[in-house]
Short mmCIF file of C-alpha atoms and ligand atoms in Angstrom, two decimals:
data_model
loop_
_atom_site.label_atom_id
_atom_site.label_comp_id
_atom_site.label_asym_id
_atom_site.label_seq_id
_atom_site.Cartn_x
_atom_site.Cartn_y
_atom_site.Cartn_z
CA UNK A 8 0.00 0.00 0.00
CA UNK A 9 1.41 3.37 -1.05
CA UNK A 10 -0.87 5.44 1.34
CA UNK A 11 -2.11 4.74 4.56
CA UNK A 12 -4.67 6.26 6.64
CA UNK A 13 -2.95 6.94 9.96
CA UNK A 14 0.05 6.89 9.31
CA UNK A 15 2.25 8.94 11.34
CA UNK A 16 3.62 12.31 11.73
CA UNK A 17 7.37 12.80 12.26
CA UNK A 18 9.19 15.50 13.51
CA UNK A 19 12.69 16.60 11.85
CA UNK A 20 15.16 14.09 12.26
CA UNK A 21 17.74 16.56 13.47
CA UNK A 22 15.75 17.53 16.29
CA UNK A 23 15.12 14.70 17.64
CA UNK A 24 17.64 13.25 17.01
CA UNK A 25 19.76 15.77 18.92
CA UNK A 26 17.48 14.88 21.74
CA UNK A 27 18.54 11.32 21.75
CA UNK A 28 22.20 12.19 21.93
CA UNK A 29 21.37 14.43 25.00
CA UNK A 30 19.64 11.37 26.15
CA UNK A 31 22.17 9.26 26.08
CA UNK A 32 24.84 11.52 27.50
CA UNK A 33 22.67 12.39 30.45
CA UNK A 34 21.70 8.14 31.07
CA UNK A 35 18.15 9.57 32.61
CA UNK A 36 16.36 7.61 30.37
CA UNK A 37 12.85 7.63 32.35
CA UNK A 38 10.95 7.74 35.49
CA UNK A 39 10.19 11.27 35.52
CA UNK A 40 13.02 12.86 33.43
CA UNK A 41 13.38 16.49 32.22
CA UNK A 42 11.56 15.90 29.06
CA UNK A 43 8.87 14.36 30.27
CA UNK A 44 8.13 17.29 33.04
CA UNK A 45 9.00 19.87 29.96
CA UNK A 46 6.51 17.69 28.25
CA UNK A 47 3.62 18.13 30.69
CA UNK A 48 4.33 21.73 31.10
CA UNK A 49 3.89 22.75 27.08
CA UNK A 50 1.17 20.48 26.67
CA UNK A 51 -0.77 21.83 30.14
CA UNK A 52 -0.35 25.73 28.81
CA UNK A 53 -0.86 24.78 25.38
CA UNK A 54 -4.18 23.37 26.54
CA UNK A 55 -4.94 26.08 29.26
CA UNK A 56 -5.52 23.27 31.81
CA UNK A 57 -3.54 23.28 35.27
CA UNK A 58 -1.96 19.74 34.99
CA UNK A 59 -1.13 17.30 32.51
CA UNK A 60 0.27 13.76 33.30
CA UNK A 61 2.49 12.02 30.65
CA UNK A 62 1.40 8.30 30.65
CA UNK A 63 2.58 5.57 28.80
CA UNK A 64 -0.59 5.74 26.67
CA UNK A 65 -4.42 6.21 26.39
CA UNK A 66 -5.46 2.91 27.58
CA UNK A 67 -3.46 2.85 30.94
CA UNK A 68 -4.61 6.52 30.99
CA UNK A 69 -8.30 6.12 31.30
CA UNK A 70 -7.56 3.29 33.76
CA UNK A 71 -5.90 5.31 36.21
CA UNK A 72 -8.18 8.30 35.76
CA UNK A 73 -11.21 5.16 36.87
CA UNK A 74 -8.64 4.33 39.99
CA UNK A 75 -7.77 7.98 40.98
CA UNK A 76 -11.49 8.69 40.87
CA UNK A 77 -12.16 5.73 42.72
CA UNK A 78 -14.63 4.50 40.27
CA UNK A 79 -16.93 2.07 40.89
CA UNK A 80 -19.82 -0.64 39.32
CA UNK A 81 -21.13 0.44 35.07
CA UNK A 82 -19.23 3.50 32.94
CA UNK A 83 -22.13 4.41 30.20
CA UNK A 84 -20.11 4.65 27.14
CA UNK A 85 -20.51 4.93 22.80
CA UNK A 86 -20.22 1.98 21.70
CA UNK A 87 -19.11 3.36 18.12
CA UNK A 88 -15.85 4.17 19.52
CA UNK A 89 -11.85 2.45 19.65
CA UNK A 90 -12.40 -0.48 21.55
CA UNK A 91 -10.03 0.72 23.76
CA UNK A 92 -12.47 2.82 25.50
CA UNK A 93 -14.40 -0.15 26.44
CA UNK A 94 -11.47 -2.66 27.56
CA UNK A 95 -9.89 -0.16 29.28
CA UNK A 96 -12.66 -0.43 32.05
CA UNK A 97 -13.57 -3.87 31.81
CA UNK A 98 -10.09 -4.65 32.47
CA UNK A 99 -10.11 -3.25 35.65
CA UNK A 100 -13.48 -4.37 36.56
CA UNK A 101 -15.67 -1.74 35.62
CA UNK A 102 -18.74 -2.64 33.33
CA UNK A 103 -19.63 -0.19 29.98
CA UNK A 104 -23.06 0.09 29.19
CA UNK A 105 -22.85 1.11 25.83
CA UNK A 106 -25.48 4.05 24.67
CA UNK A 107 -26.14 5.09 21.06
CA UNK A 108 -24.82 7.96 19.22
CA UNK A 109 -26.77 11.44 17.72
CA UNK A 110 -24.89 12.86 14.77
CA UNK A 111 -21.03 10.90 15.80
CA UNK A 112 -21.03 11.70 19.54
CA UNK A 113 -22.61 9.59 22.90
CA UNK A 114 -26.34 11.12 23.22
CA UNK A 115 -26.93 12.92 26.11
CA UNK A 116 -30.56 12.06 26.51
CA UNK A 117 -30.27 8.33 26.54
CA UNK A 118 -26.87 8.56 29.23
CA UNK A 119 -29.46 10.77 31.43
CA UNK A 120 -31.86 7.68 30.73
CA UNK A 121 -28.94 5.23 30.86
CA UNK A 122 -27.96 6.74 34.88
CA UNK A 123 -28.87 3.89 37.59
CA UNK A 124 -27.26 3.66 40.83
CA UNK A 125 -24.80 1.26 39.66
CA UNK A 126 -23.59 4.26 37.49
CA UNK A 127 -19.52 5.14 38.44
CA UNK A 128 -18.71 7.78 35.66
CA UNK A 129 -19.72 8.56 32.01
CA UNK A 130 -17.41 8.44 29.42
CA UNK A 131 -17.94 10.49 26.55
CA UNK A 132 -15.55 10.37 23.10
CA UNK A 133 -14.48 13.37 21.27
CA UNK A 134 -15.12 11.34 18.07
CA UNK A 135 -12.71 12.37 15.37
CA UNK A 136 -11.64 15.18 17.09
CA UNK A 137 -15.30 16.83 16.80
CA UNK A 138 -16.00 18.21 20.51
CA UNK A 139 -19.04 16.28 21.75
CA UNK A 140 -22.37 17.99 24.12
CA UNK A 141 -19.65 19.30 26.51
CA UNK A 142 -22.90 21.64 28.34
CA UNK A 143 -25.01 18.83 28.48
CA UNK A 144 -22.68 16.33 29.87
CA UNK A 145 -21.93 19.38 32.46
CA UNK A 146 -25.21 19.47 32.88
CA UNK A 147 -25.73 15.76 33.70
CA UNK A 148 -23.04 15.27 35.85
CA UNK A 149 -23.92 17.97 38.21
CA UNK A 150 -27.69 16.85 38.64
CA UNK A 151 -26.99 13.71 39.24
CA UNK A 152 -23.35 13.53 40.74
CA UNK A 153 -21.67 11.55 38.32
CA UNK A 154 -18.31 12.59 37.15
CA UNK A 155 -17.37 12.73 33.37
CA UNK A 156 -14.35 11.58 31.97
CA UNK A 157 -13.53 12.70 28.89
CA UNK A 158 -11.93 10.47 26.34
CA UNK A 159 -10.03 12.92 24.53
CA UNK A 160 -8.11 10.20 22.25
CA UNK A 161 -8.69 11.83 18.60
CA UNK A 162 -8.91 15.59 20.19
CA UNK A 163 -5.60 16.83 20.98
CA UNK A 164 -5.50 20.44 19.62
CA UNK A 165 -8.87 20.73 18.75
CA UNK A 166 -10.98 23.64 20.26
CA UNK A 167 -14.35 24.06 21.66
CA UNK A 168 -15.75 27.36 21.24
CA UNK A 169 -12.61 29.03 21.55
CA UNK A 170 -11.57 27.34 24.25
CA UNK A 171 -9.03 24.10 23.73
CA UNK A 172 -10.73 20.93 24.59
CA UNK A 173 -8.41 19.24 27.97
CA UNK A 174 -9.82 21.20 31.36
CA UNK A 175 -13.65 19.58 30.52
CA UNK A 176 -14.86 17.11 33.45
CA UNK A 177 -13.06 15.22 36.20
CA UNK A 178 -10.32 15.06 33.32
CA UNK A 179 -9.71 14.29 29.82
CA UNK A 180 -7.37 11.12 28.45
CA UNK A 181 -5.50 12.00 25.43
CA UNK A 182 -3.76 9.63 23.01
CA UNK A 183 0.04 10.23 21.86
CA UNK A 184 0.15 7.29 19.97
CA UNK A 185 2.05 7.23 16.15
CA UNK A 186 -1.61 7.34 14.66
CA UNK A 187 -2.71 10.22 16.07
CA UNK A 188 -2.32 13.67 15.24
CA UNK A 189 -0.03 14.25 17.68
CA UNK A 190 2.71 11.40 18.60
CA UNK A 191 5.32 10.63 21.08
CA UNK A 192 5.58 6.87 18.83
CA UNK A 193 3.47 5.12 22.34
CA UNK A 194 2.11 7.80 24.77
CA UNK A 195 -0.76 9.92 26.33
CA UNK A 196 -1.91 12.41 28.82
CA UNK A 197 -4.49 12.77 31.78
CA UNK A 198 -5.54 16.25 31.71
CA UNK A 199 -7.17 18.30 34.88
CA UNK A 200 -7.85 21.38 37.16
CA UNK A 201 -8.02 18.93 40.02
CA UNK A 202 -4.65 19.35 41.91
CA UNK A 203 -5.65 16.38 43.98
CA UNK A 204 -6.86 13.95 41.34
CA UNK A 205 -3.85 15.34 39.60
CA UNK A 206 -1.64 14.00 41.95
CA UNK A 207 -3.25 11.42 42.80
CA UNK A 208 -2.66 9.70 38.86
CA UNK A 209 1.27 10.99 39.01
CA UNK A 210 1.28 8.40 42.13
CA UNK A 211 -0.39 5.93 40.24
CA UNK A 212 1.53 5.79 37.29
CA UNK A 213 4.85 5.04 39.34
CA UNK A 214 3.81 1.93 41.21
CA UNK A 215 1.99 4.50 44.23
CA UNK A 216 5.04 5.83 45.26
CA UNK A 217 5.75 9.55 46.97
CA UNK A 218 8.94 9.16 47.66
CA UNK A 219 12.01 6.79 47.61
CA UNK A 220 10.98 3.79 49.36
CA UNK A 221 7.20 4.96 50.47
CA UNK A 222 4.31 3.84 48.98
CA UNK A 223 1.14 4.87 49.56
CA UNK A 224 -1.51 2.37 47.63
CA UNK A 225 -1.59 0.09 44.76
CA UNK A 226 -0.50 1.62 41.47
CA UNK A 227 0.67 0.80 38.02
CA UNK A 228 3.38 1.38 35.47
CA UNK A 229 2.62 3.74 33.09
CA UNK A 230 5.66 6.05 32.94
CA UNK A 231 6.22 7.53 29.74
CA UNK A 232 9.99 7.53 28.74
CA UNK A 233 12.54 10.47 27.94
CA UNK A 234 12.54 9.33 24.14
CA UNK A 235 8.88 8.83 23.88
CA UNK A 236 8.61 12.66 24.97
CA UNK A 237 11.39 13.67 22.91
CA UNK A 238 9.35 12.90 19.73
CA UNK A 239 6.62 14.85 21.53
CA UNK A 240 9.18 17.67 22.13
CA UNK A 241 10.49 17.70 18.17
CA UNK A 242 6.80 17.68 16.50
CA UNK A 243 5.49 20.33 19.00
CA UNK A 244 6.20 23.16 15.76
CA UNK A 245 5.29 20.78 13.38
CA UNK A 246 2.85 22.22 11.03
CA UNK A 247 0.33 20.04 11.86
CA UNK A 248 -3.02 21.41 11.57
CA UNK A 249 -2.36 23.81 8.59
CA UNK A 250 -1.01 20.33 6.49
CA UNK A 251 -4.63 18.79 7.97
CA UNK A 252 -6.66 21.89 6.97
CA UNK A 253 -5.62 21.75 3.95
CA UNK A 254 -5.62 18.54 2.91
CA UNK A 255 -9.52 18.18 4.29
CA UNK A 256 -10.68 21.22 2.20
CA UNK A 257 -9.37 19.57 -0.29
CA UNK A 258 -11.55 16.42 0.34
CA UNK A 259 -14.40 18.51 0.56
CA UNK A 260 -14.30 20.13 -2.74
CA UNK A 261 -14.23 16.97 -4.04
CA UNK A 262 -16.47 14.69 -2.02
CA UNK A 263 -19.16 17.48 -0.54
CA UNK A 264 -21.64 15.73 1.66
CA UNK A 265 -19.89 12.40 1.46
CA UNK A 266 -17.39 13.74 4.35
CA UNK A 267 -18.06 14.33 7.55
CA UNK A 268 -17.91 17.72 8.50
CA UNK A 269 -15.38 19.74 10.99
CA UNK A 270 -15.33 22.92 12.34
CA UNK A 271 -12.34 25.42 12.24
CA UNK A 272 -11.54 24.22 15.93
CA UNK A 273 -10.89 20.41 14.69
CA UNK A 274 -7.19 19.34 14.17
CA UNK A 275 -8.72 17.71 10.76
CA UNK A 276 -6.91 14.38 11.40
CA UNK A 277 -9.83 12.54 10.67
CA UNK A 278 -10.84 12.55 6.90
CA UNK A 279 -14.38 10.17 6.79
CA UNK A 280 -16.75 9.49 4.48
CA UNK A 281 -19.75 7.78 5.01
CA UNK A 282 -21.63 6.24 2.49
CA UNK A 283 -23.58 2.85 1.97
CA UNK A 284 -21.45 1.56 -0.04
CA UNK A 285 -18.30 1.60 2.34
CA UNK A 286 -16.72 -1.67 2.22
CA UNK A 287 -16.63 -1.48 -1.99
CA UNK A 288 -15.13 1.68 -1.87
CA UNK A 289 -12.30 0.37 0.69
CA UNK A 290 -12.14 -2.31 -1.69
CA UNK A 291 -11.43 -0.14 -4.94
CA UNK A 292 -9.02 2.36 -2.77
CA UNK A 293 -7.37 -0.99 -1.24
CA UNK A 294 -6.57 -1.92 -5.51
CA UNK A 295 -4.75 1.42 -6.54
CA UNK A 296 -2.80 1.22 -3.09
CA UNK A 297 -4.86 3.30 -0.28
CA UNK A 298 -5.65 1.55 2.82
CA UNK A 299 -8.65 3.39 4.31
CA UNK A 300 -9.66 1.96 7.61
CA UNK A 301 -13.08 1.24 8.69
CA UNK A 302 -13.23 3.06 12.18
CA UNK A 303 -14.87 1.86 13.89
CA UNK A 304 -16.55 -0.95 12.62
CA UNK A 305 -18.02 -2.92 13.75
CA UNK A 306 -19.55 -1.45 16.87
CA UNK A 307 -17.54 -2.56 20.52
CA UNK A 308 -20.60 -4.01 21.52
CA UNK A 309 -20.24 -6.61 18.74
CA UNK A 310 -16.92 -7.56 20.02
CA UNK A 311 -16.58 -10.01 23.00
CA UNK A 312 -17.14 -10.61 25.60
CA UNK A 313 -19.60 -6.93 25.03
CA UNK A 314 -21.48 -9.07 22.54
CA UNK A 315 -22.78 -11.37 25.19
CA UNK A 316 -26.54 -9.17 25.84
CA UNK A 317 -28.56 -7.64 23.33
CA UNK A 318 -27.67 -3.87 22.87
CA UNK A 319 -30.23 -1.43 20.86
CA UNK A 320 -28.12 1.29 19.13
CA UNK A 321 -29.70 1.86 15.77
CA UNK A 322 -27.35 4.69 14.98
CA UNK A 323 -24.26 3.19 16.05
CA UNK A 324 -25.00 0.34 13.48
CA UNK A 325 -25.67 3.02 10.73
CA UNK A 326 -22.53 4.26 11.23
CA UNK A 327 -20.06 1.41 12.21
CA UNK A 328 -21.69 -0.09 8.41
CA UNK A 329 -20.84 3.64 6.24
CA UNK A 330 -17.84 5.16 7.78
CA UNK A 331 -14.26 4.92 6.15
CA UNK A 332 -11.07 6.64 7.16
CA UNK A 333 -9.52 7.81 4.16
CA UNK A 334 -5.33 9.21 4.69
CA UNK A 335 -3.84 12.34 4.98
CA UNK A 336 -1.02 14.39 6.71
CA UNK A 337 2.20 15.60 4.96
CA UNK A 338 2.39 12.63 3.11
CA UNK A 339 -0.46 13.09 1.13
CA UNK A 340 -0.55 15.26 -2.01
CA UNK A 341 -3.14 16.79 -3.72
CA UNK A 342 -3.12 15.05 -6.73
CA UNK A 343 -3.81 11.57 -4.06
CA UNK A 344 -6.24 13.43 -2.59
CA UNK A 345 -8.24 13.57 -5.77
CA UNK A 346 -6.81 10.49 -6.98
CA UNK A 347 -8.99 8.87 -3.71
CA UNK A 348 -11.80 11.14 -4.13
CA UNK A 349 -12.58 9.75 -7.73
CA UNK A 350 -12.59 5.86 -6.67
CA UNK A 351 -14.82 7.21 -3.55
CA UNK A 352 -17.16 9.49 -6.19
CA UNK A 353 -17.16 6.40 -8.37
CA UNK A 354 -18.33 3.38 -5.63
CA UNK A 355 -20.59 5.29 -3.09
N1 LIG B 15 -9.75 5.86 22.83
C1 LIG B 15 -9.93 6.04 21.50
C2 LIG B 15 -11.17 6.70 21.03
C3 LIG B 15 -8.94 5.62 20.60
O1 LIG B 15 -9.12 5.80 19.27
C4 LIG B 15 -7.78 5.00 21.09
C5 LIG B 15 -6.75 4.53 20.20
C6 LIG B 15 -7.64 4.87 22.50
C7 LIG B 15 -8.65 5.30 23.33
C8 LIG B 15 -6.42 4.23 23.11
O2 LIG B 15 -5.26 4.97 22.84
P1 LIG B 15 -3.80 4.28 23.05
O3 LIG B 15 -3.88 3.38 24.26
O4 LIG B 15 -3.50 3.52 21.77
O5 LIG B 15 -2.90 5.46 23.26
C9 LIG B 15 -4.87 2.32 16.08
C10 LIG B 15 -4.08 2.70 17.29
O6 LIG B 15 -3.28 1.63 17.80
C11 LIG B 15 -4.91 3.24 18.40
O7 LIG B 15 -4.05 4.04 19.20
C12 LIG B 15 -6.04 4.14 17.89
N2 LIG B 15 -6.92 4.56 18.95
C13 LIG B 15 -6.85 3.40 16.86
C14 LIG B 15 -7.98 4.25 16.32
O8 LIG B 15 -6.02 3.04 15.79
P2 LIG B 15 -5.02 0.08 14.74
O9 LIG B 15 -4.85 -1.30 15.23
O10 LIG B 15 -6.20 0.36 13.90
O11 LIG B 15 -3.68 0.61 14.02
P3 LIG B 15 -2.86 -0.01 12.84
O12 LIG B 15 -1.65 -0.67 13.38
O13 LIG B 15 -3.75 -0.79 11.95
O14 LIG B 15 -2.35 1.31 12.10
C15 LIG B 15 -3.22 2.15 11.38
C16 LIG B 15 -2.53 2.61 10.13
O15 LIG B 15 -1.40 3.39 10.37
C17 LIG B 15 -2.10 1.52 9.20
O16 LIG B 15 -2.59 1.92 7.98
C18 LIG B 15 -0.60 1.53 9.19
C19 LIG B 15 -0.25 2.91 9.67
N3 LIG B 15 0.88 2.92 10.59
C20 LIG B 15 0.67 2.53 11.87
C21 LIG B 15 1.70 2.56 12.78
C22 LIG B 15 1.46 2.10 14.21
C23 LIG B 15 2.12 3.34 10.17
O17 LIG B 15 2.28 3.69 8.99
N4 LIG B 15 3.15 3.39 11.07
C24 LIG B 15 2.99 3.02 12.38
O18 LIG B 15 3.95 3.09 13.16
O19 LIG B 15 -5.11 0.96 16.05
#
């Protein structure tokens, strides 16, 4: 396959590069080096939230947001998300009762319906980077005492009303990972205005500790390492969005409806077309070299052991059956984009 949907962004080699040999010279490798902490600091002001916590990625993320926040019994959930959302409760005990979408995002009306007493948190996905009911989740949460955590996977350096999307809820989880917009190779961030819970996930990322030899409770490994926040460190100036921005308009002159729409606050990694005829068209692209990828299809709840009850999510199905990922960053030109964009004209 010439062109890939996803694949990564990379910084200039010298940069990082030159971070590596500091690296090495210095032998602090990890545990809470120098670039990590620089790291967290860009990222929190970049973000206008107080604290962000470099983890090791999303996943492990999300799972010690549920610890810090001492979650408890069913986390309502899309199920038209990674299934990483889902697994990363389950595995820790938690149970995700999976609600349908309206338009991409988690509906607000069926959570509120969804809320029992067995409710811990709700997890709402900034799908594609598209900001979902932020003021009605708010909303929610407060009347009936549940805290949100944001699964802010797809939405680094995307903005809500003027206002970048990482201070919403208990706290957001972003993904660093090499398919994302933003990528430190493996990696991810807990964002919050909660000193407390803040400090309560540094702790639980390094094994509970507070100090040499103390340890306070149980807690994981999910340090992120000096290199993995290097890369972070050399694609901060990237030209990320602008590449994105363009490359999407692009898409849109072409394919019109067909895309899903984003709003000038997206980062515009996501490029996706829905259209009934999805798995042709990834067919056709797959024969002149373009792997677009069917995200997320199908549904988690389809997936074991989720598939195990009977789910109703009409809209979820719609989409996890018409949505395709098609590629872009830097390493798509224009003439690919419209190269795509007649094979997608052609089969939809
Ligand atoms: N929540 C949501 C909503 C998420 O989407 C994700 C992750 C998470 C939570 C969890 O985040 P992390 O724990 O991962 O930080 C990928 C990623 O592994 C995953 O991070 C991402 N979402 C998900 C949407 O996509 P795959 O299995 O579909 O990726 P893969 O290996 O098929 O790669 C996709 C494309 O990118 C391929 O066309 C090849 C290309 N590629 C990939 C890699 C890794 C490259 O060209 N180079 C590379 O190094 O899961």
């Amino acid at each position: 396959m010439r062109l890939l949907t996803g694949r990564p962004n990379v910084p200039d080699e010298y940069k990082l590069l030159h971070h590596v040999t500091k690296i090495l010279e210095s032998r602090r490798l990890t545990n809470n080096g120098p670039r990590v902490c620089q790291l967290e600091e860009i990222v929190a002001a970049y973000l206008g939230v107080r604290h962000c916590v470099a983890v090791a990625n999303a996943t492990l993320g999300l799972q010690i947001a549920a610890k810090a926040l001492d979650l408890t019994g069913e986390v309502i959930m899309p199920s038209w998300t990674f299934v990483a959302t889902a697994h990363a409760m389950k595995w820790i005990g938690l149970e995700p009762i999976f609600v349908d979408v309206r338009g991409r995002h988690l509906d607000p009306a069926l959570v509120e319906d969804a809320i029992t007493e067995k409710t811990g948190a709700i997890v709402p996905v900034h799908t594609f980077g598209a900001p979902c009911d932020i003021d009605e989740f708010r909303y929610i949460s407060e009347k009936h005492g549940v805290p949100v955590v944001y699964d802010s996977a797809h939405a680094f350096g995307c903005s809500y009303n003027g206002n970048m999307i990482g201070g919403l809820g208990a706290c957001e989880v972003f993904s660093f990972h090499a398919t994302k917009f933003f990528n430190t190779f493996e990696g991810g961030a807990i964002t919050t205005n909660d000193s407390d819970l803040a400090e309560r996930c540094r702790r639980m990322r390094n094994f509970g500790f507070v100090d040499y030899d103390i340890v306070v409770e149980v807690g994981i490994n999910a340090k992120m390492s000096e290199i993995h926040a290097a890369m972070g460190l050399s694609l901060l100036d990237a030209p990320l969005v602008a590449v994105n921005r363009d490359n999407y308009h692009r898409y849109r002159e072409n394919l019109g409806e067909l895309l899903m729409p984003h709003d000038e606050g997206s980062n515009f990694w996501y490029v996706v077309v829905e259209t009934d005829n999805r798995d042709k068209v990834a067919e056709e692209l797959a024969k002149i070299g373009v792997l677009a990828r069917k995200y997320f299809h199908p549904g988690v709840h389809r997936m074991p052991p989720y598939d195990q009850r009977e789910w109703d999510l009409p809209n979820t199905e719609r989409l996890a059956r018409r949505t395709l990922c098609l590629p872009t960053g830097p390493t798509v030109s224009k003439d690919d984009i419209d190269e795509i964009c007649e094979v997608v004209l052609k089969w939809s």
